[in-house]
Amino acid sequence: MCGGVLTGLSGVISSPGYPQEYSNNADCSWAIHVSNTSVVTLVFLDFQLENNEGCNFDFVALFDGPTVTHRHLGKYCGADKPPNIVTTSNHLLVIFKSDFNIGGRGFKAYYYSAECQQVLSAVSGNFSSPHFPNIYPNNINCHWSITLAAGYRIKLYFPVMDLEDRNSLSDKCDYDSVAVYDGDSQTDTLLGRWCGREQPPFLVSKGNKLLVVLSTDRNVAHRGFTASYLGVVPVNVSCTRSEFTILIPQQSLPQLDRESIYLGDPTCAAQLTATSYKILAQFVNCGTAGQQYRNITVLVNKLYIDFSDGKQQNVQEYRVQCDALRKIASVSIISAEERRLEEQTQQTDSNSNDNVGGPEAVPHDLSDIVFISICVLAVILMVIAIVWLVLL
């Protein structure tokens, strides 16, 4: 298709015949118009046009508005992909022209509006598919980019996932899908792609960036998804046979007081060193407790980092543990979903313990039954002996 008016939350445009060579003497224009409160982002996935200095033969030209009289954003040719383009208004005009000879593979690009893109930089947050819990639009390609301070990692989970099911022939998410990339680009490592009502596992990035992409086709739509993420603070934990040492770089938590970081309870708050928040805690203090894990006793506590700002409570919990015998320590963040599951498990265990020994409990001590059985057997043997003596 050579040009048109595009008004969706997102969409794809490409040169005529892509990925085959485009035709000569092409003159195409795409007028992208999104809602009044949005801007437009254009991302080129592939780009190969005839190359020449000044881009006077075959080129793509971009304008920050509905006509060529608006601000010129750039003119591109050759094989180098143009940079990502973001407008200042809710209009973008894309023009593609070719001359009478020498062509190329052409280009493919997608656009999305602010309703279909979000850059998240808070230490924790939530987001969802457009219009959730109502059905999401067809033919969209939406991006959520999570970028935190250097040193952080990101833990992501999806409480709700309700998309179109897998392709029954290929058993792949060929129609609608959510993909997560370990970075800020779709060229970064793919952590997974899901559809239907599949429940993704908890995902943890290797660095401080994650990209979530929702892609839908032209038919069949469901409710979509909800997602929550936590910024994992770079916490270093070590232990001896008697104490924990916890270090957190100050630059990771520049806005916090030391009292906002504590082990077990607020009386075990961090101390400030030249570069770090530091907690040095004996195992007998701060609520550290022993737990049996795979026949090994480990010492366990919780580290709290309080990001609350007076308007909203936001306290992160980290499980810290130490195998004191081997002097091996570890730390892991506990998400709200994991906390809920942990509380459910504790409640189930509590209910089970309450039922033990009750009126309907199954007896585990069989000594009375064994004693009665022995008595009955003795009586039977005595009767047999008496009968035998009488017969003699």
Coordinates of C-alpha atoms in Angstrom, one line a residue:
M1 CA 0.0 0.0 0.0
C2 CA 1.4 3.4 -1.0
G3 CA 0.3 5.9 1.6
G4 CA -2.8 6.5 3.6
V5 CA -4.3 8.1 6.7
L6 CA -3.5 6.2 9.9
T7 CA -5.4 6.8 13.2
G8 CA -4.8 3.7 15.3
L9 CA -2.9 3.6 18.6
S10 CA -0.1 2.1 16.6
G11 CA 0.6 0.7 13.1
V12 CA 3.1 -0.4 10.5
I13 CA 4.1 1.3 7.3
S14 CA 6.4 0.0 4.5
S15 CA 7.6 0.8 1.0
P16 CA 5.5 -0.7 -1.9
G17 CA 6.3 -4.4 -2.4
Y18 CA 8.5 -4.6 0.8
P19 CA 10.7 -6.7 1.3
Q20 CA 11.0 -6.9 -2.5
E21 CA 12.6 -4.0 -4.4
Y22 CA 10.3 -1.0 -4.5
S23 CA 9.1 0.4 -7.8
N24 CA 10.6 3.3 -9.6
N25 CA 8.8 6.7 -9.6
A26 CA 7.0 6.0 -6.4
D27 CA 5.4 8.9 -4.5
C28 CA 3.8 7.8 -1.3
S29 CA 2.7 9.7 1.8
W30 CA 1.3 8.5 5.2
A31 CA -0.5 11.0 7.4
I32 CA -0.4 9.6 11.0
H33 CA -3.0 11.2 13.3
V34 CA -3.4 10.1 16.9
S35 CA -5.5 11.5 19.9
N36 CA -5.0 15.1 20.8
T37 CA -3.2 14.3 24.1
S38 CA -0.6 12.1 22.4
V39 CA 2.6 12.4 20.4
V40 CA 3.9 10.0 17.8
T41 CA 7.0 7.8 17.9
L42 CA 8.3 6.3 14.7
V43 CA 10.8 3.4 14.7
F44 CA 12.4 2.0 11.6
L45 CA 12.9 -1.8 11.6
D46 CA 14.6 -2.1 8.2
F47 CA 15.9 0.5 5.8
Q48 CA 17.7 0.2 2.4
L49 CA 17.2 2.8 -0.3
E50 CA 19.4 4.1 -3.1
N51 CA 22.2 6.1 -1.6
N52 CA 23.5 9.5 -2.7
E53 CA 24.8 12.6 -1.0
G54 CA 21.9 14.9 -0.2
C55 CA 19.3 12.1 -0.6
N56 CA 17.9 13.6 -3.8
F57 CA 17.0 10.4 -5.7
D58 CA 15.2 7.9 -3.4
F59 CA 14.4 9.1 0.1
V60 CA 12.1 9.1 3.1
A61 CA 11.2 12.6 4.5
L62 CA 9.5 13.2 7.9
F63 CA 7.5 16.3 9.0
D64 CA 6.3 17.2 12.5
G65 CA 2.7 17.9 11.5
P66 CA 0.1 17.0 8.9
T67 CA 1.7 18.8 5.9
V68 CA 5.1 19.5 4.3
T69 CA 4.9 23.1 5.6
H70 CA 5.4 21.9 9.2
R71 CA 8.8 21.4 10.8
H72 CA 11.1 19.1 8.8
L73 CA 12.3 16.2 11.0
G74 CA 14.7 14.6 8.6
K75 CA 15.4 13.2 5.1
Y76 CA 17.0 9.7 4.8
C77 CA 18.4 7.4 2.2
G78 CA 21.1 4.6 2.0
A79 CA 21.3 1.6 4.3
D80 CA 21.6 3.3 7.7
K81 CA 18.4 3.1 9.7
P82 CA 17.1 6.5 10.7
P83 CA 17.0 7.3 14.5
N84 CA 13.8 6.9 16.4
I85 CA 11.6 9.9 15.7
V86 CA 9.3 11.6 18.3
T87 CA 6.9 14.4 17.3
T88 CA 5.9 17.4 19.3
S89 CA 2.3 17.2 18.2
N90 CA -0.2 14.4 17.5
H91 CA 0.6 14.4 13.7
L92 CA 3.4 12.9 11.7
L93 CA 3.7 13.0 7.9
V94 CA 5.9 10.4 6.2
I95 CA 6.8 10.8 2.5
F96 CA 8.6 8.2 0.4
K97 CA 9.8 9.0 -3.1
S98 CA 11.9 7.1 -5.7
D99 CA 13.3 8.2 -9.0
F100 CA 13.3 6.4 -12.4
N101 CA 16.2 3.9 -11.8
I102 CA 18.2 2.0 -9.1
G103 CA 16.1 0.8 -6.2
G104 CA 16.5 -1.2 -3.0
R105 CA 14.7 -3.4 -0.5
G106 CA 12.9 -0.3 0.9
F107 CA 11.8 0.2 4.5
K108 CA 9.6 -1.0 7.2
A109 CA 8.7 1.0 10.3
Y110 CA 6.1 1.1 13.0
Y111 CA 4.6 4.0 14.9
Y112 CA 2.9 4.2 18.2
S113 CA 1.1 7.0 20.2
A114 CA 1.6 7.9 23.8
E115 CA -1.4 5.8 24.7
C116 CA 0.5 2.8 23.4
Q117 CA 3.9 3.6 24.9
Q118 CA 5.2 4.3 28.3
V119 CA 8.6 5.0 29.8
L120 CA 8.7 3.9 33.5
S121 CA 11.5 5.1 35.8
A122 CA 10.0 4.8 39.3
V123 CA 11.5 2.2 41.5
S124 CA 8.2 0.2 41.3
G125 CA 5.0 0.5 39.2
N126 CA 2.1 -1.1 37.4
F127 CA 0.8 -1.0 33.9
S128 CA -1.7 -2.7 31.7
S129 CA -2.8 -3.2 28.1
P130 CA -4.9 -0.4 26.5
H131 CA -8.5 -0.3 27.7
F132 CA -8.0 -3.0 30.4
P133 CA -10.2 -4.7 31.7
N134 CA -12.1 -4.1 28.5
I135 CA -10.8 -5.7 25.3
Y136 CA -7.7 -4.3 23.7
P137 CA -7.6 -2.8 20.2
N138 CA -6.6 -4.8 17.1
N139 CA -3.5 -4.1 15.1
I140 CA -1.5 -2.5 17.8
N141 CA 2.2 -2.7 18.8
C142 CA 2.6 -1.2 22.2
H143 CA 5.8 -0.6 24.2
W144 CA 6.5 -0.3 27.9
S145 CA 10.1 0.6 28.6
I146 CA 11.4 0.3 32.2
T147 CA 14.6 2.1 32.9
L148 CA 16.1 2.4 36.4
A149 CA 19.3 3.8 37.9
A150 CA 22.5 2.0 37.1
G151 CA 23.1 -1.0 39.3
Y152 CA 19.4 -1.9 39.7
R153 CA 17.8 -5.0 38.2
I154 CA 14.1 -5.3 37.5
K155 CA 11.7 -8.0 38.7
L156 CA 8.5 -8.3 36.6
Y157 CA 5.4 -10.3 36.9
F158 CA 2.0 -10.5 35.3
P159 CA -1.0 -11.0 37.7
V160 CA -3.4 -11.2 34.7
M161 CA -2.8 -12.5 31.2
D162 CA -5.7 -12.9 28.8
L163 CA -4.8 -12.8 25.1
E164 CA -5.8 -14.7 22.0
D165 CA -4.8 -18.3 22.2
R166 CA -1.8 -19.9 20.4
N167 CA -2.0 -20.9 16.8
S168 CA -3.2 -24.6 17.0
L169 CA -1.2 -25.5 13.9
S170 CA 2.2 -24.1 14.8
D171 CA 1.7 -24.0 18.6
K172 CA 3.2 -20.5 18.7
C173 CA 1.9 -17.1 19.7
D174 CA 1.4 -16.1 16.1
Y175 CA -1.7 -13.8 16.7
D176 CA -1.6 -11.7 19.8
S177 CA 1.3 -11.8 22.2
V178 CA 3.3 -10.2 25.0
A179 CA 7.1 -10.3 24.6
V180 CA 9.7 -9.3 27.2
Y181 CA 13.2 -8.2 26.3
D182 CA 16.2 -8.0 28.6
G183 CA 17.1 -4.4 27.6
D184 CA 15.5 -1.4 25.9
S185 CA 15.3 -2.9 22.3
Q186 CA 13.8 -5.8 20.5
T187 CA 17.3 -6.7 19.4
D188 CA 18.1 -7.5 23.0
T189 CA 17.7 -11.0 24.6
L190 CA 14.1 -12.3 24.4
L191 CA 13.1 -13.5 27.9
G192 CA 9.9 -15.0 26.6
R193 CA 6.7 -14.6 24.6
W194 CA 3.3 -15.5 25.9
C195 CA -0.4 -15.6 24.7
G196 CA -3.7 -17.0 25.8
R197 CA -4.0 -17.4 29.5
E198 CA -0.4 -18.5 30.0
Q199 CA 1.1 -17.4 33.3
P200 CA 4.6 -16.1 32.8
P201 CA 7.1 -16.8 35.6
F202 CA 8.6 -14.1 37.7
L203 CA 11.2 -12.4 35.4
V204 CA 14.4 -10.7 36.5
S205 CA 16.5 -8.6 34.2
K206 CA 20.3 -8.8 34.1
G207 CA 20.6 -5.0 33.9
N208 CA 18.6 -1.9 34.7
K209 CA 16.3 -2.1 31.6
L210 CA 13.4 -4.1 30.4
L211 CA 11.1 -3.8 27.4
V212 CA 7.6 -5.2 27.2
V213 CA 5.9 -5.3 23.8
L214 CA 2.2 -6.1 23.1
S215 CA 1.4 -7.1 19.5
T216 CA -2.1 -7.8 18.3
D217 CA -3.5 -8.8 14.9
R218 CA -6.6 -7.7 13.1
N219 CA -9.2 -9.9 14.7
V220 CA -10.1 -11.6 18.0
A221 CA -9.3 -9.6 21.1
H222 CA -9.4 -10.3 24.8
R223 CA -9.1 -8.3 28.1
G224 CA -5.3 -8.1 27.9
F225 CA -2.9 -8.1 30.8
T226 CA -1.8 -6.3 33.9
A227 CA 1.9 -6.1 35.0
S228 CA 3.8 -5.1 38.1
Y229 CA 7.5 -4.5 38.5
L230 CA 10.0 -3.8 41.3
G231 CA 13.4 -2.3 41.1
V232 CA 15.8 -4.7 42.7
V233 CA 18.3 -2.6 44.8
P234 CA 21.9 -3.7 44.5
V235 CA 22.3 -5.3 47.9
N236 CA 25.5 -7.1 48.9
V237 CA 25.2 -9.6 51.8
S238 CA 27.9 -11.6 53.5
C239 CA 28.0 -13.5 56.8
T240 CA 30.3 -15.1 59.3
R241 CA 29.3 -17.7 61.9
S242 CA 27.8 -15.0 64.1
E243 CA 26.7 -12.0 62.0
F244 CA 25.3 -10.5 58.8
T245 CA 27.1 -7.7 56.9
I246 CA 24.9 -5.8 54.4
L247 CA 26.2 -3.1 52.1
I248 CA 24.2 -0.9 49.7
P249 CA 25.8 1.8 47.5
Q250 CA 24.6 5.3 48.5
Q251 CA 24.2 6.3 44.9
S252 CA 21.5 3.6 44.5
L253 CA 19.3 5.2 47.2
P254 CA 20.3 8.9 47.1
Q255 CA 16.9 10.1 48.3
L256 CA 16.7 7.9 51.4
D257 CA 17.7 8.5 55.0
R258 CA 19.6 5.7 56.7
E259 CA 16.6 5.1 59.0
S260 CA 14.6 4.0 56.0
I261 CA 16.9 0.9 55.6
Y262 CA 16.7 -1.6 58.4
L263 CA 17.1 -5.4 59.1
G264 CA 14.2 -7.0 60.9
D265 CA 12.9 -3.9 62.7
P266 CA 13.6 -0.1 62.7
T267 CA 16.0 -0.4 65.7
C268 CA 18.4 -2.2 63.4
A269 CA 18.8 0.7 60.9
A270 CA 21.7 1.1 58.5
Q271 CA 24.8 3.2 59.3
L272 CA 26.4 5.6 56.8
T273 CA 29.9 5.0 55.5
A274 CA 31.8 7.1 52.9
T275 CA 30.1 5.3 50.0
S276 CA 27.5 2.8 51.4
Y277 CA 24.7 2.1 53.7
K278 CA 25.9 -0.6 56.1
I279 CA 24.2 -2.9 58.5
L280 CA 26.3 -5.1 60.8
A281 CA 24.0 -7.4 62.8
Q282 CA 24.7 -10.2 65.2
F283 CA 22.5 -13.3 64.6
V284 CA 21.1 -13.0 68.1
N285 CA 19.7 -9.5 67.3
C286 CA 17.2 -7.9 64.9
G287 CA 14.9 -10.9 64.7
T288 CA 17.1 -13.3 62.9
A289 CA 15.8 -16.9 63.1
G290 CA 16.9 -20.3 62.1
Q291 CA 15.1 -22.3 59.5
Q292 CA 15.5 -25.9 58.2
Y293 CA 16.1 -26.0 54.4
R294 CA 17.1 -29.2 52.7
N295 CA 18.5 -30.6 55.9
I296 CA 20.6 -27.5 56.4
T297 CA 19.9 -24.9 59.1
V298 CA 20.0 -21.4 57.6
L299 CA 19.7 -18.1 59.5
V300 CA 17.0 -15.9 57.9
N301 CA 15.8 -12.3 58.3
K302 CA 14.1 -9.6 56.2
L303 CA 15.7 -6.4 55.0
Y304 CA 13.3 -3.5 54.6
I305 CA 13.9 -0.5 52.3
D306 CA 11.2 2.2 52.8
F307 CA 10.5 4.3 49.7
S308 CA 7.3 5.8 51.2
D309 CA 6.8 9.5 50.4
G310 CA 4.0 10.5 52.7
K311 CA 1.4 10.1 49.9
Q312 CA 1.9 6.4 49.2
Q313 CA 3.4 3.5 51.3
N314 CA 6.1 1.7 49.4
V315 CA 8.3 -0.7 51.4
Q316 CA 10.4 -3.2 49.7
E317 CA 11.2 -6.5 51.4
Y318 CA 14.3 -8.6 50.8
R319 CA 14.9 -12.1 52.2
V320 CA 18.5 -12.4 53.5
Q321 CA 19.8 -15.7 54.6
C322 CA 23.1 -17.3 55.8
D323 CA 24.4 -20.8 55.9
A324 CA 26.7 -20.0 58.9
L325 CA 28.5 -23.3 58.7
R326 CA 29.8 -22.6 55.2
K327 CA 29.6 -18.8 55.5
I328 CA 27.4 -18.5 52.4
A329 CA 24.9 -15.6 52.2
S330 CA 22.2 -14.7 49.7
V331 CA 19.5 -12.1 49.2
S332 CA 16.3 -12.0 47.1
I333 CA 13.5 -9.5 46.8
I334 CA 10.0 -10.5 47.8
S335 CA 7.3 -9.1 45.5
A336 CA 3.7 -8.4 46.7
E337 CA 2.5 -11.5 44.8
E338 CA 5.1 -13.7 46.5
R339 CA 4.2 -12.2 49.8
R340 CA 0.5 -13.0 49.2
L341 CA 1.4 -16.6 48.3
E342 CA 3.6 -16.9 51.4
E343 CA 0.8 -15.7 53.6
Q344 CA -1.6 -18.2 52.0
T345 CA 0.9 -21.0 52.7
Q346 CA 1.3 -19.9 56.3
Q347 CA -2.5 -19.7 56.7
T348 CA -2.8 -23.2 55.2
D349 CA -0.2 -24.6 57.5
S350 CA -1.8 -22.9 60.5
N351 CA -5.2 -24.4 59.7
S352 CA -3.6 -27.9 59.3
N353 CA -2.0 -27.6 62.7
D354 CA -5.3 -26.4 64.3
N355 CA -7.0 -29.6 63.0
V356 CA -4.4 -32.0 64.4
G357 CA -5.8 -33.6 67.7
G358 CA -9.3 -32.4 67.1
P359 CA -12.4 -34.6 67.3
E360 CA -12.1 -35.5 63.6
A361 CA -8.3 -36.0 63.7
V362 CA -7.0 -39.4 62.6
P363 CA -5.2 -41.1 65.5
H364 CA -1.5 -41.7 64.9
D365 CA -0.8 -43.7 68.1
L366 CA -1.8 -47.4 67.5
S367 CA -0.5 -48.8 70.8
D368 CA -4.0 -49.4 72.2
I369 CA -5.0 -51.3 69.1
V370 CA -1.9 -53.5 69.3
F371 CA -2.5 -54.2 73.0
I372 CA -6.1 -55.3 72.4
S373 CA -5.0 -57.5 69.5
I374 CA -2.4 -59.3 71.6
C375 CA -5.0 -59.9 74.4
V376 CA -7.5 -61.4 71.9
L377 CA -4.8 -63.7 70.4
A378 CA -3.8 -64.9 74.0
V379 CA -7.5 -65.8 74.7
I380 CA -7.8 -67.7 71.5
L381 CA -4.6 -69.7 72.3
M382 CA -5.8 -70.4 75.8
V383 CA -9.1 -71.8 74.5
I384 CA -7.3 -74.0 72.0
A385 CA -5.1 -75.4 74.8
I386 CA -8.1 -76.2 77.0
V387 CA -9.9 -78.0 74.2
W388 CA -6.7 -80.0 73.5
L389 CA -6.4 -81.1 77.2
V390 CA -10.1 -82.1 77.3
L391 CA -9.7 -84.3 74.2
L392 CA -6.7 -86.0 75.7

